[in-house]
C-alpha cells in the first residue's frame, strides 16, 4: 500500500507528512517542491525528485516535461493550480480572476496559533493567495473557466474565500456561457472558519443549481486528495465526475475510518479506481490525456 | 420526562441531584411522621430545583452546552414528533439498499396540516443507541431522506427536518456506497425543493452529516444545541493534535445557538425549559411548535420560485472575506 498520508496536518496549516516533507533528504525548493510556476525559471539545474511510489529518481525539470507523472510507474505527483492551468489552457494563456477576495480571521480563531497568523505565514511562504484560484482561458479554442485548488495553502481547505471564488466563477461561466471545471485537491473544511466553512457546501451547491438551470456543463475533476466537505458537495455534483489515476477520494479520512472500524483498510480503498468500480466516477483520465479528453467532452456537449 | 428517580445527571447538574435526594428524604419523613407537615419544606426544595435549573443554564460554558446537547435524557426526533405532531406514519427505506435506523421520517399532522418530518434518531438506551448507530446515518439514511423529500414535493407538503447527529457514519461500507455523494446530492436537491423546508437543530449539528438534511428556507436551533463543521473532539485532535482540548475547541468554534444566530447562519433560537430540554419534553415541544406553524404559514404565501431563489440567496451570503480592489 502506498505511503500512509496524514493530510490532517495540512488542514492544521502544518506541512504534514506528505511526499514533499518525506523527501526532505532531497533539497526542497522554496515554496513547495512542485507547485509554483512562478519559481520555475529559478529552479536550479540538477534538482532531483524521487517518486514516492516506485523510488524512481529524475530531475525536477525532467519530471516537469512529463507533466509531473512518473515516467516509470505513472504516479501522478501532486501539482498546483499554475501547473494545471499551463497544462490545460492553449499556449499557457489564461487570466487569473477574483484574487482580490482574501481570507480574514472573522471569528478570532486560535488553536496552537491564531488563524490570522497562520494566514499571514502562509501568504509569506507562497505566492498564492488562498486554497483555490480561478483561471479563464481557452482549451482548443473554446472558453473554459477552471477553479483549481492548491493543496499547499492550508491543505487546500474549504473556507469562505473558496466558496466566494467558486460562486463568482459560476457567475462568470453563466455570463460567458463557458463550461466550468473545478479541480479538487483538498483535505476538507477549514476548521478555523467553523460553521462558515460548513455553509460553503450549501452556498456552492446553490450556485451550481443556477449553473445547471443555465444548462452549462460542470465537470468535477478530483485529484489527490479530495476529502470531507469537498466530496460532500461540489466534488460529487459534476455533470461528470472524473479523476486522476490513484487519487485518494472520500468523505471520511482513512485515519478516522480505521479508528471507527478498528481494522486496516484494504489495498486501493478510496482510490479513484475504487470509486469508479463503485459507480461514483464517469471516468479516470491520465494527466497527459486530460486536455484532449476534455476538449472532446466539451465538443460533445456543444454539438 | 423521566421519573425523578430514573434521571441521569451531568456533572454540573449535581446540585440538582442533591436537591432531589433531599426531597426524597423529606417525602420519606413525611410518610413516617404523618402528623408533621412537611409540605412547606418540600415546596421550598422544589422551588430550589427550578431555581437551580435556571441558574445552571445561565452560566454554561460552550463545552457544557455541548454536553447538554448530548444529555442522555434529551428528547430526540421521535420524541418531538410525538409531542408536536399527530397521526405520524413512519415510512421506511431508501428503495435501494436498506432502511437506515439512524434516520427516521414520515408524514405527520401539524394541527391538521400534513407535513413531512425527517430527522436523525438516536437511541434512548444502550441497546437502542447501537440500533440507531448513535445517530450517525449511512448513505442510505440520506437517500431515504431525499426519497421522502421528493414524496413531500410531489404532494406539495412542507418539510420539517430535525438534526441531531455527531456526524455521518465514517465506515467502510459508507464510503463504498458514497457517503460524500449522498450528502452532496441532498444538499443540492434540498436547495431546489419546491415546497417550504424548515430545519431544526435539536441536539448535535456536526458537519456534513447535519447539513445533509439541513438546507432550508429557515433553520432554527434549540437553545442548547450546537452546530458547526466538526465536533469539538475531532477539532481538538486535528488542530491541537490532542484529544484533550475539546473545551478550548468548543470555545473557539463558537458553535452555540447564540453565536450562530449572531453570525446570521441560522434564523432563530427556540427556547428550552429551564435547565434544558430534558426537564420537560412537552414544554420543549410547545416552544417549538409555534416556530414551525408560523414559519410554514408565512413560507406558503411565497411562490415556489421565490422561495428557492431566496433560499439560494440566503446561503450565498454566508461567508466572510476581505475584498480590496487592486
Tab-separated table of C-alpha atoms in Angstrom, chain B residues 132-312:
chain	number	residue	atom	x	y	z
B	132	UNK	CA	-29.717	3.715	15.907
B	133	UNK	CA	-25.957	3.759	15.262
B	134	UNK	CA	-25.665	6.712	17.680
B	135	UNK	CA	-27.498	8.936	15.244
B	136	UNK	CA	-24.814	8.514	12.587
B	137	UNK	CA	-26.518	7.886	9.269
B	138	UNK	CA	-25.109	5.908	6.366
B	139	UNK	CA	-25.668	6.917	2.729
B	140	UNK	CA	-28.978	5.002	2.842
B	141	UNK	CA	-30.186	7.366	5.524
B	142	UNK	CA	-29.541	10.421	3.385
B	143	UNK	CA	-31.093	8.723	0.353
B	144	UNK	CA	-34.118	7.731	2.399
B	145	UNK	CA	-34.437	11.366	3.482
B	146	UNK	CA	-34.234	12.501	-0.138
B	147	UNK	CA	-36.871	9.975	-1.148
B	148	UNK	CA	-39.193	11.383	1.480
B	149	UNK	CA	-38.417	14.976	0.439
B	150	UNK	CA	-39.393	14.065	-3.124
B	151	UNK	CA	-42.583	12.450	-1.909
B	152	UNK	CA	-43.447	15.597	0.017
B	153	UNK	CA	-42.684	17.727	-3.009
B	154	UNK	CA	-44.914	15.639	-5.223
B	155	UNK	CA	-47.884	16.112	-2.923
B	156	UNK	CA	-46.995	19.690	-2.075
B	157	UNK	CA	-46.399	19.145	1.653
B	158	UNK	CA	-43.979	21.294	3.628
B	159	UNK	CA	-40.908	19.594	5.089
B	160	UNK	CA	-39.578	19.770	8.635
B	161	UNK	CA	-36.208	18.208	9.458
B	162	UNK	CA	-34.751	17.509	12.895
B	163	UNK	CA	-30.971	17.482	13.066
B	164	UNK	CA	-29.192	15.595	15.804
B	165	UNK	CA	-26.009	13.829	14.773
B	166	UNK	CA	-22.372	13.621	15.854
B	167	UNK	CA	-21.635	13.232	12.129
B	168	UNK	CA	-22.328	10.978	9.176
B	169	UNK	CA	-21.034	7.468	9.823
B	170	UNK	CA	-17.345	7.134	8.879
B	171	UNK	CA	-17.430	3.442	7.978
B	172	UNK	CA	-16.018	1.409	5.156
B	173	UNK	CA	-19.359	0.456	3.621
B	174	UNK	CA	-20.484	4.054	3.937
B	175	UNK	CA	-17.582	5.059	1.713
B	176	UNK	CA	-18.262	2.232	-0.737
B	177	UNK	CA	-21.836	3.369	-1.117
B	178	UNK	CA	-20.861	7.013	-1.497
B	179	UNK	CA	-21.349	8.867	1.777
B	180	UNK	CA	-19.992	12.030	0.188
B	181	UNK	CA	-22.212	11.745	-2.874
B	182	UNK	CA	-25.310	11.045	-0.776
B	183	UNK	CA	-24.803	14.152	1.348
B	184	UNK	CA	-23.813	16.271	-1.650
B	185	UNK	CA	-26.939	15.181	-3.511
B	186	UNK	CA	-29.164	16.055	-0.566
B	187	UNK	CA	-27.644	19.492	-0.099
B	188	UNK	CA	-28.071	20.208	-3.777
B	189	UNK	CA	-31.591	18.840	-4.082
B	190	UNK	CA	-32.813	20.469	-0.861
B	191	UNK	CA	-31.741	23.788	-2.295
B	192	UNK	CA	-34.159	23.205	-5.180
B	193	UNK	CA	-37.160	21.710	-3.383
B	194	UNK	CA	-40.373	23.411	-4.445
B	195	UNK	CA	-42.027	23.085	-1.021
B	196	UNK	CA	-41.174	25.026	2.164
B	197	UNK	CA	-38.339	23.464	4.151
B	198	UNK	CA	-37.700	24.151	7.830
B	199	UNK	CA	-34.727	22.650	9.645
B	200	UNK	CA	-34.289	22.477	13.401
B	201	UNK	CA	-31.087	21.508	15.166
B	202	UNK	CA	-32.383	19.759	18.272
B	203	UNK	CA	-29.106	18.428	19.654
B	204	UNK	CA	-25.846	17.924	17.826
B	205	UNK	CA	-25.284	19.504	14.451
B	206	UNK	CA	-21.979	18.126	13.268
B	207	UNK	CA	-20.680	18.857	9.830
B	208	UNK	CA	-21.877	17.428	6.526
B	209	UNK	CA	-23.885	14.809	8.367
B	210	UNK	CA	-26.050	17.611	9.735
B	211	UNK	CA	-26.144	19.747	6.589
B	212	UNK	CA	-27.210	16.667	4.602
B	213	UNK	CA	-30.731	17.327	5.919
B	214	UNK	CA	-30.037	20.940	6.873
B	215	UNK	CA	-30.686	23.134	3.836
B	216	UNK	CA	-33.911	25.004	4.390
B	217	UNK	CA	-35.808	28.253	3.954
B	218	UNK	CA	-35.455	28.660	7.698
B	219	UNK	CA	-33.017	26.993	10.073
B	220	UNK	CA	-33.661	27.113	13.804
B	221	UNK	CA	-31.630	25.864	16.722
B	222	UNK	CA	-32.848	24.687	20.086
B	223	UNK	CA	-31.255	26.799	22.797
B	224	UNK	CA	-28.848	24.108	23.972
B	225	UNK	CA	-27.893	22.603	20.661
B	226	UNK	CA	-24.723	23.200	18.685
B	227	UNK	CA	-23.913	23.397	15.011
B	228	UNK	CA	-20.577	23.578	13.259
B	229	UNK	CA	-18.195	21.971	10.817
B	230	UNK	CA	-16.675	19.363	13.133
B	231	UNK	CA	-17.188	18.016	16.639
B	232	UNK	CA	-15.056	19.715	19.295
B	233	UNK	CA	-13.296	16.408	19.982
B	234	UNK	CA	-12.256	15.876	16.377
B	235	UNK	CA	-11.327	19.518	16.009
B	236	UNK	CA	-9.089	19.189	19.042
B	237	UNK	CA	-7.450	16.074	17.650
B	238	UNK	CA	-6.695	17.692	14.307
B	239	UNK	CA	-5.830	21.284	15.199
B	240	UNK	CA	-4.354	20.740	18.654
B	241	UNK	CA	-3.056	17.276	17.807
B	242	UNK	CA	-4.533	16.023	21.070
B	243	UNK	CA	-7.902	14.818	22.324
B	244	UNK	CA	-7.641	16.950	25.460
B	245	UNK	CA	-8.507	20.371	24.080
B	246	UNK	CA	-12.196	19.799	23.387
B	247	UNK	CA	-13.250	22.562	25.787
B	248	UNK	CA	-10.982	25.023	24.006
B	249	UNK	CA	-12.134	23.782	20.617
B	250	UNK	CA	-15.778	24.219	21.638
B	251	UNK	CA	-14.982	27.771	22.680
B	252	UNK	CA	-13.044	28.658	19.541
B	253	UNK	CA	-15.599	27.129	17.181
B	254	UNK	CA	-18.329	29.456	18.517
B	255	UNK	CA	-20.801	26.678	17.922
B	256	UNK	CA	-23.658	27.684	20.212
B	257	UNK	CA	-27.080	28.838	19.070
B	258	UNK	CA	-26.333	32.355	20.318
B	259	UNK	CA	-23.258	32.745	18.145
B	260	UNK	CA	-24.853	31.057	15.151
B	261	UNK	CA	-27.741	33.488	15.293
B	262	UNK	CA	-25.436	36.457	15.759
B	263	UNK	CA	-23.480	35.362	12.658
B	264	UNK	CA	-26.674	35.154	10.624
B	265	UNK	CA	-26.128	31.466	9.904
B	266	UNK	CA	-29.432	30.475	11.500
B	267	UNK	CA	-32.792	32.217	11.643
B	268	UNK	CA	-33.883	31.785	15.226
B	269	UNK	CA	-33.379	30.168	18.610
B	270	UNK	CA	-36.091	28.057	20.208
B	271	UNK	CA	-36.043	28.494	23.992
B	272	UNK	CA	-35.763	25.371	26.106
B	273	UNK	CA	-37.243	24.749	29.551
B	274	UNK	CA	-35.087	25.928	32.467
B	275	UNK	CA	-32.126	23.569	32.720
B	276	UNK	CA	-32.533	22.153	29.230
B	277	UNK	CA	-34.997	20.296	27.010
B	278	UNK	CA	-34.679	17.094	29.031
B	279	UNK	CA	-36.518	18.644	32.002
B	280	UNK	CA	-39.798	18.886	30.190
B	281	UNK	CA	-40.430	17.280	26.806
B	282	UNK	CA	-43.870	18.762	26.408
B	283	UNK	CA	-42.695	22.265	27.210
B	284	UNK	CA	-39.861	21.898	24.690
B	285	UNK	CA	-42.319	20.749	22.050
B	286	UNK	CA	-44.727	23.544	22.917
B	287	UNK	CA	-41.942	26.075	22.488
B	288	UNK	CA	-41.026	24.685	19.100
B	289	UNK	CA	-44.490	24.289	17.666
B	290	UNK	CA	-45.310	27.968	17.008
B	291	UNK	CA	-41.969	28.398	15.226
B	292	UNK	CA	-42.955	25.632	12.831
B	293	UNK	CA	-46.560	26.714	12.360
B	294	UNK	CA	-45.893	30.408	11.843
B	295	UNK	CA	-42.964	29.797	9.546
B	296	UNK	CA	-44.814	27.340	7.360
B	297	UNK	CA	-47.762	29.690	7.205
B	298	UNK	CA	-45.534	32.543	6.072
B	299	UNK	CA	-43.472	30.493	3.623
B	300	UNK	CA	-46.604	29.227	1.929
B	301	UNK	CA	-47.521	32.779	0.970
B	302	UNK	CA	-44.491	32.802	-1.352
B	303	UNK	CA	-44.470	31.050	-4.684
B	304	UNK	CA	-42.013	28.163	-5.097
B	305	UNK	CA	-39.654	30.058	-7.429
B	306	UNK	CA	-39.338	32.937	-4.970
B	307	UNK	CA	-38.725	30.539	-2.108
B	308	UNK	CA	-35.970	28.724	-3.996
B	309	UNK	CA	-34.432	31.997	-5.106
B	310	UNK	CA	-34.400	33.308	-1.540
B	311	UNK	CA	-33.013	30.023	-0.236
B	312	UNK	CA	-30.087	30.184	-2.657
